Amino acid sequence: MARKITTGDGRDALAAVREGSTTRADLGTAVRYLLQLLAEKAPGNSVEVRVPPFGAVQVVEGPRHTRGTPPNVIETDAATWIGLATGELAWADAVTAGRVQASGTRADLIGLLPLRP
């Protein structure tokens, strides 16, 4: 299991990214912190949210996925994920612009975002 990111470390990384930091450490910590918050808000295993190369989580209650490619997958880049999770970018706008790839009938985070860390 991955090390839990503290609230302080997560908020510091988010603040750094919002101030323009593009370091791998800041981006990675911010992304993983927001994925961690999503997993806490919507525990489950029916949707996999991927933000390569920084992290992925399985969330949302429903049928458990155990092997191979999950049936419900959401994938995006770090900047898009941070924008979605913080409310700076709307889900529908990101999907329409092709910044989010979502497959599967449950691959939708409307109602779960923004996280408001």
Coordinates of C-alpha atoms in Angstrom, one line a residue:
M1 CA 0.0 0.0 0.0
A2 CA 1.2 3.5 -0.9
R3 CA 2.3 5.9 1.8
K4 CA -0.6 8.2 2.8
I5 CA 0.1 11.8 1.9
T6 CA -0.5 14.2 4.8
T7 CA -2.9 17.0 4.5
G8 CA -0.1 19.5 5.0
D9 CA 2.1 17.9 2.3
G10 CA -0.8 17.6 -0.1
R11 CA -1.9 21.2 0.3
D12 CA 1.7 22.5 0.1
A13 CA 2.2 20.6 -3.2
L14 CA -1.2 22.0 -4.6
A15 CA -0.2 25.5 -3.6
A16 CA 3.2 25.1 -5.3
V17 CA 1.5 23.8 -8.5
R18 CA -1.0 26.6 -8.5
E19 CA 1.9 29.1 -8.2
G20 CA 3.4 27.6 -11.3
S21 CA 5.6 24.8 -10.1
T22 CA 6.1 22.1 -12.7
T23 CA 8.5 19.9 -10.7
R24 CA 7.8 16.2 -10.8
A25 CA 7.8 16.1 -7.0
D26 CA 5.1 18.8 -6.7
L27 CA 3.0 17.5 -9.5
G28 CA 3.2 13.9 -8.3
T29 CA 2.4 14.8 -4.7
A30 CA -0.5 17.0 -5.7
V31 CA -2.0 14.3 -8.0
R32 CA -1.6 11.5 -5.5
Y33 CA -3.1 13.6 -2.7
L34 CA -6.1 14.4 -4.8
L35 CA -6.5 10.8 -5.9
Q36 CA -6.3 9.8 -2.2
L37 CA -9.1 12.3 -1.4
L38 CA -11.2 10.9 -4.1
A39 CA -10.7 7.3 -2.8
E40 CA -11.7 8.5 0.7
K41 CA -14.8 10.3 -0.7
A42 CA -15.9 7.4 -2.9
P43 CA -14.5 4.1 -1.7
G44 CA -15.0 1.1 -3.9
N45 CA -13.5 -0.8 -6.8
S46 CA -15.8 -0.3 -9.8
V47 CA -14.0 2.7 -11.5
E48 CA -10.3 3.1 -12.0
V49 CA -9.0 6.7 -12.2
R50 CA -5.6 6.9 -13.8
V51 CA -3.2 9.9 -13.9
P52 CA -0.1 8.6 -15.5
P53 CA 2.7 8.5 -14.6
F54 CA 1.8 9.6 -11.1
G55 CA -0.9 7.3 -9.8
A56 CA -4.2 5.4 -10.1
V57 CA -7.0 4.5 -7.7
Q58 CA -10.0 2.3 -7.8
V59 CA -13.1 4.1 -6.5
V60 CA -16.9 4.1 -6.4
E61 CA -19.0 1.3 -4.9
G62 CA -20.2 -1.4 -7.3
P63 CA -19.0 -4.6 -9.0
R64 CA -15.5 -5.4 -7.9
H65 CA -12.8 -5.6 -10.6
T66 CA -10.1 -8.2 -10.0
R67 CA -8.1 -8.9 -13.1
G68 CA -7.1 -7.4 -16.5
T69 CA -8.3 -4.0 -17.7
P70 CA -11.1 -2.7 -15.5
P71 CA -14.5 -2.2 -17.3
N72 CA -14.7 1.5 -16.2
V73 CA -11.6 3.5 -16.7
I74 CA -11.0 7.3 -16.5
E75 CA -7.6 8.6 -17.6
T76 CA -6.2 12.1 -17.8
D77 CA -3.0 14.1 -17.4
A78 CA -1.9 15.7 -14.2
A79 CA -2.9 19.3 -15.1
T80 CA -6.4 18.2 -16.1
W81 CA -6.8 16.1 -13.0
I82 CA -5.8 18.9 -10.7
G83 CA -8.2 21.3 -12.4
L84 CA -11.0 18.8 -12.2
A85 CA -10.4 17.9 -8.6
T86 CA -10.1 21.5 -7.4
G87 CA -13.1 22.8 -9.4
E88 CA -11.0 25.0 -11.8
L89 CA -12.2 22.8 -14.7
A90 CA -15.6 21.3 -15.3
W91 CA -16.0 17.6 -16.0
A92 CA -18.1 18.1 -19.1
D93 CA -15.7 20.7 -20.5
A94 CA -12.7 18.4 -20.0
V95 CA -14.5 15.5 -21.6
T96 CA -15.7 17.6 -24.6
A97 CA -12.2 19.0 -25.1
G98 CA -10.7 15.4 -25.1
R99 CA -8.7 16.0 -22.0
V100 CA -10.4 13.0 -20.3
Q101 CA -10.7 9.6 -21.7
A102 CA -13.5 7.7 -20.1
S103 CA -14.7 4.2 -21.0
G104 CA -17.4 2.1 -19.3
T105 CA -21.0 2.8 -18.2
R106 CA -19.8 4.0 -14.7
A107 CA -16.8 6.1 -15.9
D108 CA -18.2 9.5 -14.8
L109 CA -17.1 11.6 -11.8
I110 CA -19.9 14.1 -11.9
G111 CA -21.2 14.5 -8.4
L112 CA -17.8 13.5 -6.9
L113 CA -15.8 16.5 -8.2
P114 CA -14.7 19.0 -7.2
L115 CA -13.0 17.6 -4.1
R116 CA -12.4 21.0 -2.5
P117 CA -9.2 20.0 -0.7

